[in-house]
Coordinates of C-alpha atoms in Angstrom, one line a residue:
X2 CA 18.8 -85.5 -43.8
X3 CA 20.8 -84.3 -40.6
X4 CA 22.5 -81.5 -40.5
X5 CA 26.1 -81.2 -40.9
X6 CA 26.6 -78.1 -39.2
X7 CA 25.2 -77.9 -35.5
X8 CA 24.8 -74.8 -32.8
X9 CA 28.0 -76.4 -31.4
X10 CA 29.9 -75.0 -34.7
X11 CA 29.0 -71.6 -33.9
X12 CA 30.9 -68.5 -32.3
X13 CA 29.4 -65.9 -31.6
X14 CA 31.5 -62.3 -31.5
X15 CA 29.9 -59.1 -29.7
X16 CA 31.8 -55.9 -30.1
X17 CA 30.1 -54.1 -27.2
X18 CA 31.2 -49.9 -26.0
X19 CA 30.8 -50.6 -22.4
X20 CA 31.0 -54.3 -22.3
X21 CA 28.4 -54.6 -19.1
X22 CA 24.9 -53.3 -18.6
X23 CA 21.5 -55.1 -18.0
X24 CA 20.7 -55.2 -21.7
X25 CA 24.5 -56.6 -22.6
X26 CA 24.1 -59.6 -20.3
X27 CA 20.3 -60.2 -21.1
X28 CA 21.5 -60.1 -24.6
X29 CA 24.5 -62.8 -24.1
X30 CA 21.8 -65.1 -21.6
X31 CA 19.6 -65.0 -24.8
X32 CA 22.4 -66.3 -27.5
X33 CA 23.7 -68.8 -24.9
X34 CA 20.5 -70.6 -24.9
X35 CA 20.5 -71.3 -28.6
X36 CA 23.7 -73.3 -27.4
X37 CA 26.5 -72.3 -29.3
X38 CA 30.0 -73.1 -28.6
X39 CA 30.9 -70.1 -27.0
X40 CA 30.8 -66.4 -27.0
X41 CA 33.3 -63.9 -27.4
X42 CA 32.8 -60.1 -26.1
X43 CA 35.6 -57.6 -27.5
X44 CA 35.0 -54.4 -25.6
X45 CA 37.2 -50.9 -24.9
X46 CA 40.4 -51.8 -22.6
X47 CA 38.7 -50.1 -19.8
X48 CA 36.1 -51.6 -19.2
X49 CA 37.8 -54.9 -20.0
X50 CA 38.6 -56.2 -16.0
X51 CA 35.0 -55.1 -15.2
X52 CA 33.6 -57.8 -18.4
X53 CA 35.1 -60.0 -17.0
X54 CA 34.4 -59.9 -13.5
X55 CA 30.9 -59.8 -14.2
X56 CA 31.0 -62.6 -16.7
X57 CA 32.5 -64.6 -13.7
X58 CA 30.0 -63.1 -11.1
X59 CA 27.5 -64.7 -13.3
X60 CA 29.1 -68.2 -14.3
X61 CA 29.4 -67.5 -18.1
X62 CA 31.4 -69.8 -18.6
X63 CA 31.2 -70.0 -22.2
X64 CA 31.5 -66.4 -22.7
X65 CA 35.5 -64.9 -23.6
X66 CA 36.3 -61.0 -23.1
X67 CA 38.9 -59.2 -24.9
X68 CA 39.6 -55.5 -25.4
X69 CA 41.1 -53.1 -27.5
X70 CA 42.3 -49.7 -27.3
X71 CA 39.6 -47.9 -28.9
X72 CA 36.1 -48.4 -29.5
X73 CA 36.2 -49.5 -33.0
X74 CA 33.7 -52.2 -34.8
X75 CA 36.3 -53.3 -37.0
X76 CA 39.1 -53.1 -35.0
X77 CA 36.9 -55.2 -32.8
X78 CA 35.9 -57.7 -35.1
X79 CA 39.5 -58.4 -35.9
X80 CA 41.0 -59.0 -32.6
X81 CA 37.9 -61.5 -32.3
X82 CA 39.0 -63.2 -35.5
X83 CA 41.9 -65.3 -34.3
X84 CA 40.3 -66.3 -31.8
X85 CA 37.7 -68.2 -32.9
X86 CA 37.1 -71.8 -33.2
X87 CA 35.0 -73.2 -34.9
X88 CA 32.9 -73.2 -38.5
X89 CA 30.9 -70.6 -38.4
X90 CA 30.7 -66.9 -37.0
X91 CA 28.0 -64.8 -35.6
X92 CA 28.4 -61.1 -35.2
X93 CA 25.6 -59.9 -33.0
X94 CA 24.5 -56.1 -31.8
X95 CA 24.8 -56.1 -27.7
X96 CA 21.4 -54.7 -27.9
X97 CA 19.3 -57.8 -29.7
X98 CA 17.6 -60.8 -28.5
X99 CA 17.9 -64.0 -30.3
X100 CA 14.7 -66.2 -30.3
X101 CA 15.8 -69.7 -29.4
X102 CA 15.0 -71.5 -32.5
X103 CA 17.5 -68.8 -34.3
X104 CA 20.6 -70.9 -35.1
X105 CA 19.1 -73.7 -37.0
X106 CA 17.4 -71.6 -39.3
X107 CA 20.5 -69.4 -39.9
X108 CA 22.8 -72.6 -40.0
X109 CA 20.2 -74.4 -42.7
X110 CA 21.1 -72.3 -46.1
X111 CA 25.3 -72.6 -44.9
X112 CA 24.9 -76.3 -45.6
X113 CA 25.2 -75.2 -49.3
X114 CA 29.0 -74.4 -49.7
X115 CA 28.2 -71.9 -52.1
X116 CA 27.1 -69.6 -49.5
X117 CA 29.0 -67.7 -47.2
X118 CA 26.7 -65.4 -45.5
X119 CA 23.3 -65.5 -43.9
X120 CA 21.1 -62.2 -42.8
X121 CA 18.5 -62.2 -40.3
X122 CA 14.6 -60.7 -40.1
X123 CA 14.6 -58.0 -37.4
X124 CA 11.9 -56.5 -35.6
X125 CA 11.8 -53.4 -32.9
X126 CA 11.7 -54.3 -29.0
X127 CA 8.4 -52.2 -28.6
X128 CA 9.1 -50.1 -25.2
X129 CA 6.5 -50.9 -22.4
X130 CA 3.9 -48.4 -21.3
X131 CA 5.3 -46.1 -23.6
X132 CA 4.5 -42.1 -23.6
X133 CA 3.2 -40.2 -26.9
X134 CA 6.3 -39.3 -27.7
X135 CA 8.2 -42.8 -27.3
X136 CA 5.2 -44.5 -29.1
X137 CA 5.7 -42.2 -32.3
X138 CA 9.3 -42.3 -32.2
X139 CA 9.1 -46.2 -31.9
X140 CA 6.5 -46.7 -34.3
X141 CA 8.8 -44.8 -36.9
X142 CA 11.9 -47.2 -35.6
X143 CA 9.7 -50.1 -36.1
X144 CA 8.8 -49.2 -39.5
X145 CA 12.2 -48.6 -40.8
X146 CA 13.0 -52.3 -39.8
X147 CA 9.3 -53.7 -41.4
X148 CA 10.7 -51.7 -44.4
X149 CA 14.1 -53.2 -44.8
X150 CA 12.5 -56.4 -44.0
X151 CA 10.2 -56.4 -47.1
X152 CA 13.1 -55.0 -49.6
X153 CA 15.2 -57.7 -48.4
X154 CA 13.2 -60.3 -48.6
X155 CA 11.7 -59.5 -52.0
X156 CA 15.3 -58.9 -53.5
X157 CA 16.4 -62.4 -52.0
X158 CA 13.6 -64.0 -53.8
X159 CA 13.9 -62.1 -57.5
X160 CA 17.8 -62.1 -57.7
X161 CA 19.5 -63.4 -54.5
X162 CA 20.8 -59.6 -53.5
X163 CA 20.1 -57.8 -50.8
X164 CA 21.1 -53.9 -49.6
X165 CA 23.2 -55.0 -46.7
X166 CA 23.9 -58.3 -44.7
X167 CA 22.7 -56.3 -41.5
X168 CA 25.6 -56.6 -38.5
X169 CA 22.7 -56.7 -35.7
X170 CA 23.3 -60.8 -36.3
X171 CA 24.9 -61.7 -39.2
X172 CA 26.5 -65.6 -40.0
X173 CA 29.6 -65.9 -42.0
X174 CA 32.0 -69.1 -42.7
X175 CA 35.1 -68.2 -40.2
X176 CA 37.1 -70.0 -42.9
X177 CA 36.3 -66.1 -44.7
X178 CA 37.2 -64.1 -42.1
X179 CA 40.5 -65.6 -41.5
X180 CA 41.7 -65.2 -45.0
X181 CA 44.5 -63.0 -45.0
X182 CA 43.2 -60.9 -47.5
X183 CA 40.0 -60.3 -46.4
X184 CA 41.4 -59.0 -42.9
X185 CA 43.8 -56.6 -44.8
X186 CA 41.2 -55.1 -47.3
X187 CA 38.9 -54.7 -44.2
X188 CA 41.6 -52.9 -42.4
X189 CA 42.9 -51.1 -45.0
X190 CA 39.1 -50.1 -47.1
X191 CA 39.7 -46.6 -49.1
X192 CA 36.5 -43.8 -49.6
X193 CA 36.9 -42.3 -53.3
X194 CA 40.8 -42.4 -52.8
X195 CA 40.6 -40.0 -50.4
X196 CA 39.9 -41.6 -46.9
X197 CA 40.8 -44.4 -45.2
X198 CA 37.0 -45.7 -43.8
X199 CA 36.8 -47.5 -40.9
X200 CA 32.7 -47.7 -40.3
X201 CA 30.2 -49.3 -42.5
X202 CA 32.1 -52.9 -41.5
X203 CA 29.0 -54.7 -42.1
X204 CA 28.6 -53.0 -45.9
X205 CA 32.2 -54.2 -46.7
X206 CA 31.8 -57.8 -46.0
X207 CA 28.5 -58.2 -48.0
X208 CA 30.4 -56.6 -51.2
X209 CA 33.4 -59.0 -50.4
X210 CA 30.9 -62.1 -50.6
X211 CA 29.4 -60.8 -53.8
X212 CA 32.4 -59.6 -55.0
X213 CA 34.4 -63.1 -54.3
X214 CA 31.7 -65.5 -55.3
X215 CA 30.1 -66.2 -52.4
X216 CA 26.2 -66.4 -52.7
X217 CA 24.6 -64.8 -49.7
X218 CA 21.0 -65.6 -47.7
X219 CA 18.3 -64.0 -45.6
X220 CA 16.3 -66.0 -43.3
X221 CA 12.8 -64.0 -43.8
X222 CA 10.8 -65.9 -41.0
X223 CA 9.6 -65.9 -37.6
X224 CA 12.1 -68.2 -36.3
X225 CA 14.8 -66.5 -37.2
X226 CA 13.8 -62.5 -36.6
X227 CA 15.7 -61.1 -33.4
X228 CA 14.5 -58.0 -31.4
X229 CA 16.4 -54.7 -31.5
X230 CA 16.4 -51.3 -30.1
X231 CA 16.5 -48.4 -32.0
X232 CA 16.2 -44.7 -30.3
X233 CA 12.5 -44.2 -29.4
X234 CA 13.6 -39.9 -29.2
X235 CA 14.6 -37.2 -31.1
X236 CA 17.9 -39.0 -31.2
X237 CA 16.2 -41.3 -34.3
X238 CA 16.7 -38.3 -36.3
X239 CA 21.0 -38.6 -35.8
X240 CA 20.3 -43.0 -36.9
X241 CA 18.4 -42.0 -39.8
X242 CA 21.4 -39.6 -40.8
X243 CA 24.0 -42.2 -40.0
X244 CA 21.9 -44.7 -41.8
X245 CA 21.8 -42.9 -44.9
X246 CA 25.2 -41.6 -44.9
X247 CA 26.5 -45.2 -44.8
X248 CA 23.9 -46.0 -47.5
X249 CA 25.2 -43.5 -49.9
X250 CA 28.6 -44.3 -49.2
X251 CA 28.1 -48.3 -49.9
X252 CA 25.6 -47.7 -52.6
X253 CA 27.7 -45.5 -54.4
X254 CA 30.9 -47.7 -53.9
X255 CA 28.5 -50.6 -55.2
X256 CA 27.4 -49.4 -58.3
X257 CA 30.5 -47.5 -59.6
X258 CA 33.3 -48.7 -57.7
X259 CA 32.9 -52.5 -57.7
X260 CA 29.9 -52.8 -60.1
X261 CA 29.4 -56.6 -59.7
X262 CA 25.4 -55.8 -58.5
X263 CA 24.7 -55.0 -61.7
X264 CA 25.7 -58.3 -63.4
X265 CA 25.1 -60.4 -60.6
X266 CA 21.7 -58.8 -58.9
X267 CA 20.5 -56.4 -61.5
X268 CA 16.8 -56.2 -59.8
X269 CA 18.2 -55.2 -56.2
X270 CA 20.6 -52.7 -58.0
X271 CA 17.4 -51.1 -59.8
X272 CA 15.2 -51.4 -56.9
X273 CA 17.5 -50.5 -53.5
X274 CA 20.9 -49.3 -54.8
X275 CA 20.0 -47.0 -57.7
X276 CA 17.0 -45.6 -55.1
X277 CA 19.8 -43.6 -53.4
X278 CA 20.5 -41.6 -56.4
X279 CA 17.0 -41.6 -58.0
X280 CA 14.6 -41.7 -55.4
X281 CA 13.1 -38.2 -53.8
X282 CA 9.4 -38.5 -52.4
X283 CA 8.5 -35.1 -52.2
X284 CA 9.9 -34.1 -55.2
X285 CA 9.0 -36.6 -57.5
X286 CA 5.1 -37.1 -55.9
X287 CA 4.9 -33.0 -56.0
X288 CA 6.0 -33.7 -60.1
X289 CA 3.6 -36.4 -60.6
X290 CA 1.2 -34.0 -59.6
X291 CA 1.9 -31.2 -61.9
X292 CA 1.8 -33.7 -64.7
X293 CA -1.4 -34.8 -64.1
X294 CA -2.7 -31.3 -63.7
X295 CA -1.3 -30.2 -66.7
X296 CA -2.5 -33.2 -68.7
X297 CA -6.2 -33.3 -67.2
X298 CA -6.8 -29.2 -67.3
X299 CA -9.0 -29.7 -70.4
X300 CA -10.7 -33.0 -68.7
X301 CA -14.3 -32.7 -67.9
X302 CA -14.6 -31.3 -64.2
X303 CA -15.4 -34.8 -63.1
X304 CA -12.9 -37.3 -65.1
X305 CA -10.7 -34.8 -63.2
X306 CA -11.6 -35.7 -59.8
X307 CA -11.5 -39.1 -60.6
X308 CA -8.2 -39.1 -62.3
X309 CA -6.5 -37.3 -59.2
X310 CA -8.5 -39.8 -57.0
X311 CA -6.9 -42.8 -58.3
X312 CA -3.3 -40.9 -58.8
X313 CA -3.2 -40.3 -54.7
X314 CA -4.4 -43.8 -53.9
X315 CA -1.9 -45.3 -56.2
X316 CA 0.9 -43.2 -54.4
X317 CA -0.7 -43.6 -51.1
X318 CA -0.7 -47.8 -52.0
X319 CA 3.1 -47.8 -53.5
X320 CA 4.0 -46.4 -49.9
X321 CA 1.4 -48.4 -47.6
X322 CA 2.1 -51.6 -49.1
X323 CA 5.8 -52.8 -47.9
X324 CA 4.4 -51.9 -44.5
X325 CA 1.1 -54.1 -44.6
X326 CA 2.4 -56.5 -42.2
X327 CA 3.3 -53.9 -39.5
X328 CA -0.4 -53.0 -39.6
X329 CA -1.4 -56.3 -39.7
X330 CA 0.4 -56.9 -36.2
X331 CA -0.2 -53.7 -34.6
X332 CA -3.6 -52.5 -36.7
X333 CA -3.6 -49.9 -33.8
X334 CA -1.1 -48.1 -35.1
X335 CA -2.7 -47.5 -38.4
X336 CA -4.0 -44.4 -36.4
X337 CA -0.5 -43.2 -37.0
X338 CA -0.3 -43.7 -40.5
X339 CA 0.0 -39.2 -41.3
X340 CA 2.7 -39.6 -39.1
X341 CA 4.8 -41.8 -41.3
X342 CA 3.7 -40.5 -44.7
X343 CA 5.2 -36.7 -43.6
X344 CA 8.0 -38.5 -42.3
X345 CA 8.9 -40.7 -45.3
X346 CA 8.6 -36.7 -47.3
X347 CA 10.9 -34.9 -44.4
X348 CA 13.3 -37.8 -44.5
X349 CA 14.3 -36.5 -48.4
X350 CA 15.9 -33.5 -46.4
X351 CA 17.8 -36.1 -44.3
X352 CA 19.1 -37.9 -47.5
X353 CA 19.9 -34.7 -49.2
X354 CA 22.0 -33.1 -46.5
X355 CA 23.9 -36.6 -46.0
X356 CA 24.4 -36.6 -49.5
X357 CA 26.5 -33.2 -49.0
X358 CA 28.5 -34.6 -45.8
X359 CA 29.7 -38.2 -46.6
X360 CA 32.8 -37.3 -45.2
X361 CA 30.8 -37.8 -41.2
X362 CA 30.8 -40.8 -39.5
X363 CA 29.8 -39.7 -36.0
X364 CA 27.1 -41.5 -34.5
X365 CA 25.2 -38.9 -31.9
X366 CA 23.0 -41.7 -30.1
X367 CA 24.9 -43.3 -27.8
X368 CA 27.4 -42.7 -25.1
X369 CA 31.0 -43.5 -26.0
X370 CA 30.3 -44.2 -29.6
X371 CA 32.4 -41.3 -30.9
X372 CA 35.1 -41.6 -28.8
X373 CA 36.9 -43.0 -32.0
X374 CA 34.9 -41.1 -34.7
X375 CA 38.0 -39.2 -35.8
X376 CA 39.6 -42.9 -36.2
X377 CA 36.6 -43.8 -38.6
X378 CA 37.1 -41.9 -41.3
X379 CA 41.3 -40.7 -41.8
X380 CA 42.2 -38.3 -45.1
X381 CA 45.0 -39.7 -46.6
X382 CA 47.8 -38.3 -49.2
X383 CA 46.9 -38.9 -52.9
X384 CA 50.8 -40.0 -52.7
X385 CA 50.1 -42.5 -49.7
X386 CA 52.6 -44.9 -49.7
X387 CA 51.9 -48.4 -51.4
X388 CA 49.9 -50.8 -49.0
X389 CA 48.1 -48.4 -47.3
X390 CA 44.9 -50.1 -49.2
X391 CA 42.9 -50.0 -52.7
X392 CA 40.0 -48.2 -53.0
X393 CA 36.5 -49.0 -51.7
X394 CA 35.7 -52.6 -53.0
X395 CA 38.0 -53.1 -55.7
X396 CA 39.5 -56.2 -54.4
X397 CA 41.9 -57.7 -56.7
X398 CA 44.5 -59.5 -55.4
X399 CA 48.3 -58.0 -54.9

């Protein structure tokens, strides 16, 4: 059967910081040979002219700069959004590279009307010739992506839910995005009543789809897995803190706020969302522990040995397993393995202390990504006037 939707249906927005750099442009050469319609780049004002330039300098034709004041996601998302053309919408990272048999596969499940959102598989950009340091710091990037990859590609398969329709390349009907509504509610999203939230853009438009009807997909395949960068420093430590702040925040919002997970994807709220609240390694492992010690102290010497054998290999095998296919690719990295198992224990502290400062959105890892961060996250009066927005997800109509 031929498709109905084509590469030529497809825009493809950027929000980009700087709106140049090697890595921007290689990025942009990459989604243009997939052939879609065009591109559109919404950068800061300032660097606006210098987009351009270079977009001419290198006969990008198909590629469209815009600007706006600040350096925003959502406020860069929006001034994208009458602009575009055509069916279909990309959001994509300016740091990812798009294989060229990507659009097909994320165009295939939108042939179904009743979905309005497709997710891609994402893998790490491994640096090359990397030092100690960068490999370690790398192999714990690349491990966090191999993670999320296995929760949402198991979730998609049990119940159709996943944590988050990732914004690294995302595909959405534009018909969505123009809706009047949606583009208020994304403006106008509320924290607990108390803040007006302008970060987590790409958690807000999975719990509209969910929360509208939409059914959502994730392409788990080799064809359609991009290539990302994540910090290969000390500067991981700042992602993992804005990663789980953002979590918490949409996870929270999820299964109180808006509640629809738990009718309509009640395995991926058991097994991702209620995680959040529920899940602590070091503290539940070290309790596990004292259990069994306190259950086997009249065991036989040996039945004891054997009983705390197969308790550490079942929690060593309940944390290996989701990352199998890492190993599998890079079985030289399984020398590395201590390295992630005291990681996954120190990142409780992570969780915890984000836990107790929600209220953050700053970033820490890139140049010019704060520049706005007192923009992303505004206290507002419990008396705000009417229209300022309803509270995080609830989205009933006016």
């Amino acid at each position: 059967m031929q498709a109905s939707i084509v590469t030529f249906d497809v825009t493809v927005v950027i929000p980009s910081i700087q709106g140049d750099g090697g890595e921007l442009w290689d990025t942009i050469r990459s989604i243009l040979a997939t052939e879609p319609h065009e591109i559109i780049l919404v950068t800061v004002g300032a660097h606006e002219q210098r987009a351009k330039q270079v977009a001419k300098e290198l006969n990008l034709s198909r590629v469209r700069v815009y600007g706006v004041a600040q350096p925003n996601k959502r406020r860069q998302i929006v001034r994208a959004i009458p602009e575009i053309q055509t069916e279909i919408t990309i959001f994509a990272d300016d740091d990812v590279t798009w294989p060229s048999t990507l659009l097909p596969w994320m165009l295939a499940p939108l042939e179904d009307e009743r979905y309005g959102g497709v997710g891609t598989n994402q893998r790490l950009r491994r640096a090359e010739c990397p030092n100690l340091q960068q490999r370690i710091w790398g192999y714990l990037g690349a491990l966090y992506l191999e993670r999320r990859n296995f929760d949402c590609a198991s979730c998609m398969v049990i119940d159709g839910g996943l944590p988050c329709l990732s914004g690294r390349t995302v595909a959405y009907r534009s018909s969505i995005l123009k809706d009047s509504a949606f583009t208020y509610e994304f403006t106008h999203e509320e924290w607990l009543g108390q803040y007006q939230l302008n970060a987590d853009d790409d958690n807000f438009m999975t719990r509209w789809l969910l929360s509208h009807g939409q059914k959502i997909s994730y392409q788990h395949h080799k064809h359609a897995e991009v290539l990302t960068t994540l910090e290969d420093n000390p500067k991981f430590l700042k992602q993992c803190l804005r990663w789980s702040r953002s979590n918490w925040r949409n996870n929270i919002t999820s299964m109180f706020c808006d509640g629809h997970i738990w009718m309509h994807q009640p395995w991926s709220a058991y097994a991702v969302y209620l995680t959040t609240v529920s899940h602590w390694a070091l503290a539940w492992d070290a309790f596990l522990l004292y259990l069994f010690f306190d259950m086997a102290k009249c065991w036989p010497h040996q039945s004891r040995e054997m009983g705390l054998a197969a308790l550490v290999c079942w929690m060593f095998l309940s944390k290996f397993l989701k990352l199998l296919g890492h190993y599998l690719r890079y079985p030289g990295d399984f020398l590395l393995l201590p390295v992630s198992i005291v990681f996954g224990y120190f990142h409780g502290f992570i969780k915890g202390y984000a836990m107790l400062s929600l209220n953050v959105t700053v970033w820490g890892s890139r140049e010019g990504a704060d520049d706005d961060d007192a923009y992303r996250m505004i206290r507002v009066s419990p008396k705000h006037p009417e229209g300022l927005g309803y509270r995080a997800a609830v989205f009933h109509p006016r």
